[in-house]
C-alpha positions as MATLAB code, in Angstrom:
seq = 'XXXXXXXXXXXXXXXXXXXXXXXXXXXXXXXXXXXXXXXXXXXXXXXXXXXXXXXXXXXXXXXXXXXXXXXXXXXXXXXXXXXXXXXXXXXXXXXXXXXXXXXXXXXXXXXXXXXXXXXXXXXXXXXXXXXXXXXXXXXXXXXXXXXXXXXXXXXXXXXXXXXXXXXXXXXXXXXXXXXXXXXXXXXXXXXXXXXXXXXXXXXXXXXXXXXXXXXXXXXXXXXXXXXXXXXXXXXXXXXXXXXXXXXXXXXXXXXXXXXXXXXXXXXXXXXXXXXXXXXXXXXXXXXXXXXXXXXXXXXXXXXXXXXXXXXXXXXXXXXXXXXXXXXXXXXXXXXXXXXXXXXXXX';
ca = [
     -17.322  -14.119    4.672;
     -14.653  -15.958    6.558;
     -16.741  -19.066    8.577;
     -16.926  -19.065   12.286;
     -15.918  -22.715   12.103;
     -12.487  -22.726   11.454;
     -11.573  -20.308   14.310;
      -7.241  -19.435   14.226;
      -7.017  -20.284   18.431;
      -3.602  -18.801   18.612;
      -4.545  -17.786   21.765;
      -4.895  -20.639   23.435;
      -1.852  -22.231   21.100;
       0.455  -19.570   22.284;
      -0.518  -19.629   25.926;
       0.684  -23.103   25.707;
       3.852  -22.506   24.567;
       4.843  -19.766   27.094;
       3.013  -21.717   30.145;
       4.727  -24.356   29.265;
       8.387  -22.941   29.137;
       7.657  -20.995   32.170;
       7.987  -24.539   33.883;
      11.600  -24.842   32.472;
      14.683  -24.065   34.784;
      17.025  -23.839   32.432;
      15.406  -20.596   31.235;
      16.734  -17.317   33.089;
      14.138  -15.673   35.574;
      13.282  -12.893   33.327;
      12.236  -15.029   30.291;
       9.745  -17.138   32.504;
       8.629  -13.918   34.090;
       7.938  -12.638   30.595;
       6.221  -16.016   29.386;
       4.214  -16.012   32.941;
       3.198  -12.703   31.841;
       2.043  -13.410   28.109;
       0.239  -16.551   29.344;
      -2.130  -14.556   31.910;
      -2.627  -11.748   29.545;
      -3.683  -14.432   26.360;
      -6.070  -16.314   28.702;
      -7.775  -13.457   30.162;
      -7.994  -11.701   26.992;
     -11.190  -11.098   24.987;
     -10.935  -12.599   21.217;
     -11.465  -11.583   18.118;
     -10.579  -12.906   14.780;
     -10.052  -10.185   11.687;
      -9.174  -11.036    8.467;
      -5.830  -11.876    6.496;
      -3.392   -9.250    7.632;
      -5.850   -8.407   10.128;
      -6.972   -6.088    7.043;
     -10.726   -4.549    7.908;
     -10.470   -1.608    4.932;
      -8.714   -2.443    2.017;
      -6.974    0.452    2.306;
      -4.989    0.771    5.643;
      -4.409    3.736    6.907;
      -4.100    5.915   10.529;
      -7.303    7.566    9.226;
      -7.745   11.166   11.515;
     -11.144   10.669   11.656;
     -11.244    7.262   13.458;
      -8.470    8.673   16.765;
     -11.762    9.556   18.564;
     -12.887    6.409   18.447;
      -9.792    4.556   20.015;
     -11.674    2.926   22.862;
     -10.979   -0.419   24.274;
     -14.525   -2.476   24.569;
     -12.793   -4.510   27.391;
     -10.033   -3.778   29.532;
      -7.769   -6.913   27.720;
      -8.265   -7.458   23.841;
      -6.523   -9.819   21.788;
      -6.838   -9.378   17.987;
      -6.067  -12.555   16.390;
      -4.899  -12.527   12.731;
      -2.935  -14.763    9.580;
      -0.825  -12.108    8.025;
       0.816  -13.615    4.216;
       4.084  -12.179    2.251;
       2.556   -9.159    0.999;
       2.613   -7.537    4.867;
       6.550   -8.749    5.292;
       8.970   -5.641    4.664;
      12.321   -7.989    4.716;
      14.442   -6.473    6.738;
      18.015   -7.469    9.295;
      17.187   -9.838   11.335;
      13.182  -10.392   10.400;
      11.341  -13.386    9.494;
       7.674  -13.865    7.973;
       5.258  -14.830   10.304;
       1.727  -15.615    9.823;
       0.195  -16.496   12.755;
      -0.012  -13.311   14.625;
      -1.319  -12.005   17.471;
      -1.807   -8.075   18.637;
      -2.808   -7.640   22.545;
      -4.219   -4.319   23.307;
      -5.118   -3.468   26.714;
      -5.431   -0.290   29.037;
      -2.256   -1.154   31.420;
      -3.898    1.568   34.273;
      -6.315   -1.324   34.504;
      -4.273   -3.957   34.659;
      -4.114   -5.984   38.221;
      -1.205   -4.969   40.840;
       0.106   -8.326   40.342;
       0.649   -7.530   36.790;
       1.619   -3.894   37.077;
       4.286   -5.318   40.042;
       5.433   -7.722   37.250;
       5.175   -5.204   34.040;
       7.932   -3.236   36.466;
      10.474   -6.276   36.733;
       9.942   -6.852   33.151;
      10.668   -3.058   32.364;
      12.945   -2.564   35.246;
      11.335    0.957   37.028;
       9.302    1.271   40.284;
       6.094    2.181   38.432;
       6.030    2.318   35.123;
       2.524    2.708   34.421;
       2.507    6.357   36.204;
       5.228    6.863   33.318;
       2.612    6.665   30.746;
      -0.341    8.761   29.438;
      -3.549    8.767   31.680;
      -5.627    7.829   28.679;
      -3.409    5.235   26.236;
      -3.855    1.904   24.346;
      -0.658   -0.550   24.851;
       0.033   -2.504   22.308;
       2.242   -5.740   22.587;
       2.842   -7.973   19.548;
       2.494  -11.875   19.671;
       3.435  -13.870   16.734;
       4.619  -17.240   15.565;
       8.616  -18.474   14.669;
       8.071  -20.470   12.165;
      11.295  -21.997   11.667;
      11.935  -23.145   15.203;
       7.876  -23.521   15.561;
       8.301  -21.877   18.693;
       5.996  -18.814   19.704;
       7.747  -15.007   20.299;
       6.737  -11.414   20.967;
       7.943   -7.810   20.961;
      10.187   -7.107   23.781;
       8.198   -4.430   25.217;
       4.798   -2.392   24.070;
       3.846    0.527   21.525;
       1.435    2.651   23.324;
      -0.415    5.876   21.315;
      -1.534    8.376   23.915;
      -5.383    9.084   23.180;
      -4.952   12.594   24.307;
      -2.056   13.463   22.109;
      -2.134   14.737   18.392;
      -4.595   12.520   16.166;
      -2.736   10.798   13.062;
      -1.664   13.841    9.937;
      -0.395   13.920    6.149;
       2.869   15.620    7.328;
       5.148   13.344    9.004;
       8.238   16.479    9.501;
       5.244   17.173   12.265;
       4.934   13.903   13.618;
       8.573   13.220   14.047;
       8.894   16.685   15.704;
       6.562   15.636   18.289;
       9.409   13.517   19.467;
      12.461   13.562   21.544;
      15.890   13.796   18.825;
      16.724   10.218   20.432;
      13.194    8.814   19.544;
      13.022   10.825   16.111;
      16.185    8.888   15.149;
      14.773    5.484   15.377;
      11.391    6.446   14.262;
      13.300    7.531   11.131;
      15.687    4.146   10.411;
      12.228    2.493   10.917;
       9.917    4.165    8.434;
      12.843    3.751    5.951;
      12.993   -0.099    6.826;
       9.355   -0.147    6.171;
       9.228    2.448    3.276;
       7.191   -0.293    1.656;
       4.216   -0.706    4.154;
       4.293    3.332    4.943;
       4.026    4.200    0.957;
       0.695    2.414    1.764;
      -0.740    4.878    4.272;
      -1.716    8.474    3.584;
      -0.815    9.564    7.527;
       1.498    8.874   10.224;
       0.231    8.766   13.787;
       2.880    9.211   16.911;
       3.189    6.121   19.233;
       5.929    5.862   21.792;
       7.414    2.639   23.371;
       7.763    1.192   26.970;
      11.109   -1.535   26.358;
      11.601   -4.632   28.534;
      14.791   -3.520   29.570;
      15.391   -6.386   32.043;
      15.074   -8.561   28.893;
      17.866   -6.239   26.656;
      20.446   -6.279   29.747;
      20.182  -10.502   29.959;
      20.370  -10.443   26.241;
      22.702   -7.785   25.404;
      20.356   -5.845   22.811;
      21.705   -2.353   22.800;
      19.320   -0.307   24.482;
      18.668    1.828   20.670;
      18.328   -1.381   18.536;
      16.091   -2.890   20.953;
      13.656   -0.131   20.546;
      14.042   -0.206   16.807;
      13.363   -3.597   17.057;
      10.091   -3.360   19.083;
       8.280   -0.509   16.677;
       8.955   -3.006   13.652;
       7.894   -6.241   15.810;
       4.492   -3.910   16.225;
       4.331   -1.998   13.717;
       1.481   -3.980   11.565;
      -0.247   -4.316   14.882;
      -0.324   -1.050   16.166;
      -2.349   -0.356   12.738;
      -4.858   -3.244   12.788;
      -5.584   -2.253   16.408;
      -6.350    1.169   15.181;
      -8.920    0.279   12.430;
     -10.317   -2.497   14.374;
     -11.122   -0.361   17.895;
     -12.504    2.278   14.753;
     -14.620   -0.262   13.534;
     -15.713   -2.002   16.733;
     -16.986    2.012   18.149;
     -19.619    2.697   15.302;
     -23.105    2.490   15.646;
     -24.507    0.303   13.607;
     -21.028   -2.167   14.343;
     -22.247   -4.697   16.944;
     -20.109   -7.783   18.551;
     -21.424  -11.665   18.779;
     -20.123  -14.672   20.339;
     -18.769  -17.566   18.738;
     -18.462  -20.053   21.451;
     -15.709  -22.443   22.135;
     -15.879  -25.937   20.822;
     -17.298  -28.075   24.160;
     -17.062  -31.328   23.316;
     -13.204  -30.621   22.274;
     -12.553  -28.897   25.483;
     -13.884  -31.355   27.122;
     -11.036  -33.680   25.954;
      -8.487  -31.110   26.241;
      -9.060  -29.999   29.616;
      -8.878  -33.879   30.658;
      -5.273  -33.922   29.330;
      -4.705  -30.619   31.409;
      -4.528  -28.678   28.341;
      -5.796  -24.805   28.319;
      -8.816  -24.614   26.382;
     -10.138  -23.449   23.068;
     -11.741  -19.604   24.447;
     -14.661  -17.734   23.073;
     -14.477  -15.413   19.908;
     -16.503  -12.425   19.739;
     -17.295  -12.124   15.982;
     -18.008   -8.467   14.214;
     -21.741   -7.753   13.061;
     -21.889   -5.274   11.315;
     -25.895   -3.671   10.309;
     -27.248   -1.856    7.891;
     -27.265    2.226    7.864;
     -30.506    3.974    8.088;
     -31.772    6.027    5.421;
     -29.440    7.289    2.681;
     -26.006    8.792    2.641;
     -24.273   10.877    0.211;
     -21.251   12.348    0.998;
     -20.058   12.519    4.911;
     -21.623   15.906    5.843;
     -25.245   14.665    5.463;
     -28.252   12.758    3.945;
     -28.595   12.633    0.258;
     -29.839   10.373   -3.085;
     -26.738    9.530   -4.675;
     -24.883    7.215   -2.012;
     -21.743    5.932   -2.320;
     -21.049    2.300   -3.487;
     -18.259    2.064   -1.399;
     -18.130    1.062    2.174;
     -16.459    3.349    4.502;
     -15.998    4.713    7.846;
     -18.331    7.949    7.908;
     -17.298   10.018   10.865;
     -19.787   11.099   14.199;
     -21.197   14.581   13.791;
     -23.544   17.032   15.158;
     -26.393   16.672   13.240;
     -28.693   19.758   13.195;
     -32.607   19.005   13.477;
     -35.664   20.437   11.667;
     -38.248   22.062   13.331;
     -40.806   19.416   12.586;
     -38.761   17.029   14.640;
     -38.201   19.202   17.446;
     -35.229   21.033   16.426;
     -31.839   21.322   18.202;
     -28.433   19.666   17.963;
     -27.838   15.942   18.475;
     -24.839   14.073   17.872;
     -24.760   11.136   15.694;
     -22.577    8.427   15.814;
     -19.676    7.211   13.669;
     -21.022    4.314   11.356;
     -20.322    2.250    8.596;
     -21.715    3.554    5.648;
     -23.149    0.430    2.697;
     -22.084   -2.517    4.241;
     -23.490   -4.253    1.792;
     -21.177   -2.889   -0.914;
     -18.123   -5.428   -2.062;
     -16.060   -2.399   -2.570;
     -14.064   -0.531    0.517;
     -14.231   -3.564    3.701;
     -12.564   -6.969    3.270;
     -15.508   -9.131    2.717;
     -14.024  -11.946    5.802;
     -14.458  -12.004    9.384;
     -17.178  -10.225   10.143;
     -21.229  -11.073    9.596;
     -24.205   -8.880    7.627;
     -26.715   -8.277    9.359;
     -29.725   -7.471    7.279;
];
């Protein structure tokens, strides 16, 4: 298990960057409008750390089972990650970077001030009334190592929660698309042929561009979107296991708190403090599972993800239907869940 005392804080490291460049005149109005933006949203966000490559089942995939359990736990969520050369697909244009960063929020919650500003930023009137009723944006926050300099996607994935769950047949899921949006889709999965070969299913997300942000920097309107589905790619699919994870049963969330004594000193220099981590916890199943219809001796010695079902009850304890849960089934197995990150609770 990863310790709680060496917390990443790219939060907080980010925020500084972009809060501090917003203060810079020699950057155009829509670049501080966008760093004004990333600071709020990185501040007010609710922390947690996952593991390397943000990696919670060691084999990542948009698992069907886990779409009905895409719910946000608070309106602003910032999953914090290191990410190492086995996630990088190399591709035009793209660097490795490790410190990463994927904000997930509802944007029908967001403030007005923030909606007002996510419509500069995109330039519409109201973009959020563009967008599914029920959806998860995602926007991508991640390190430049080379200029050590903090970035992010220019604009946000977003999967609609009401639209078709993740499938094996990806002809479907690209048909599900406009021919425009099916192009790019397409010179994407071939640039990252190498991370797809890894998952069994493909799940449709669409994107919301910055296109204030492509007109001052001249990205053509097509490679700007192409660009934003590979800046989130990896992030739109640790969001997805982690908001699986976070929505089982037995799957509870602690608090780490933030260092006091440090903040102390960094709050006296006028810096933005170290925040709060909530921490995974994740308890043991009752009884014993077999396969994922129902109760049995043989269980699995693998950790996994066993769906919520309608369980049927015997007479003896009242009969009827109830529904049960998704859970994590053995937690205590090393096989199935990156072993990092997250606590055992006995």
């Amino acid at each position: 298990m990863k310790s709680m005392k060496n917390l990443p804080h790219y939060c907080t490291h980010a925020a500084e960057f972009f809060l501090a460049s917003t203060g810079s005149d020699r950057l155009p109005l829509p670049i501080r409008s966008l760093y004004g933006w990333l600071t709020g949203m990185l501040v007010d966000a609710v922390k947690f750390v996952l593991p390397d490559n943000g990696m919670l089942f060691e084999d990542q995939d948009y698992d069907p089972r886990m779409f009905d359990l895409q719910r946000l736990p608070y309106p602003i969520c910032a999953f914090e990650f290191m990410a190492d050369d086995s996630s990088h697909v190399p591709a035009e244009g793209t660097i490795l970077s490790k410190r990463r960063i994927a904000l997930a929020f509802d944007p029908h919650a967001l403030s007005l001030d923030r909606k007002l500003l996510l419509n500069y930023l995109c330039g519409e009137d109201d973009v959020v009334s563009t967008l599914p009723a029920r959806c998860i944006a995602i926007q991508a926050v991640f390190d430049s190592p080379e200029m050590n300099t903090w970035n992010t996607s220019l604009g946000l994935a977003f999967t609609n929660l009401d639209g078709p769950p993740p499938s094996a047949d990806r002809d479907a899921i690209m048909n599900g698309m406009g021919d425009r949006e099916r192009r790019i889709m397409e010179e994407v999965s071939q640039t990252t042929l190498k991370d797809r070969e890894k998952t069994k299913h493909a799940m449709l997300r669409g994107a919301l561009s910055f296109s204030t942000l492509f007109e001052l920097l001249e990205i053509d309107h097509d490679a700007g979107v192409k660009s934003l589905q590979l800046d989130t790619n990896d992030e739109t699919l640790v969001v997805y296991e982690a908001l699986a994870v976070l929505n089982c049963r037995n799957v509870s969330v602690a608090s780490e708190s933030a260092p006091r004594l440090l903040n102390e000193k960094r709050r006296k220099k006028g810096k933005i403090p170290f925040f709060e981590y909530k921490v995974l916890e994740v308890g043991p199943t009752t009884g014993t599972v077999g396969s994922e219809g129902g109760a049995g001796t043989h269980a699995s010695p693998r950790m996994h993800l066993r769906r919520g079902h309608l369980r049927h009850l015997h007479e003896r304890h009242g009969g009827g239907v109830i529904w049960i849960n998704s859970t994590i089934v053995n937690p205590e197995s090393k096989q199935g869940m990156v072993q990092k990150a997250y606590r055992i609770v006995p």
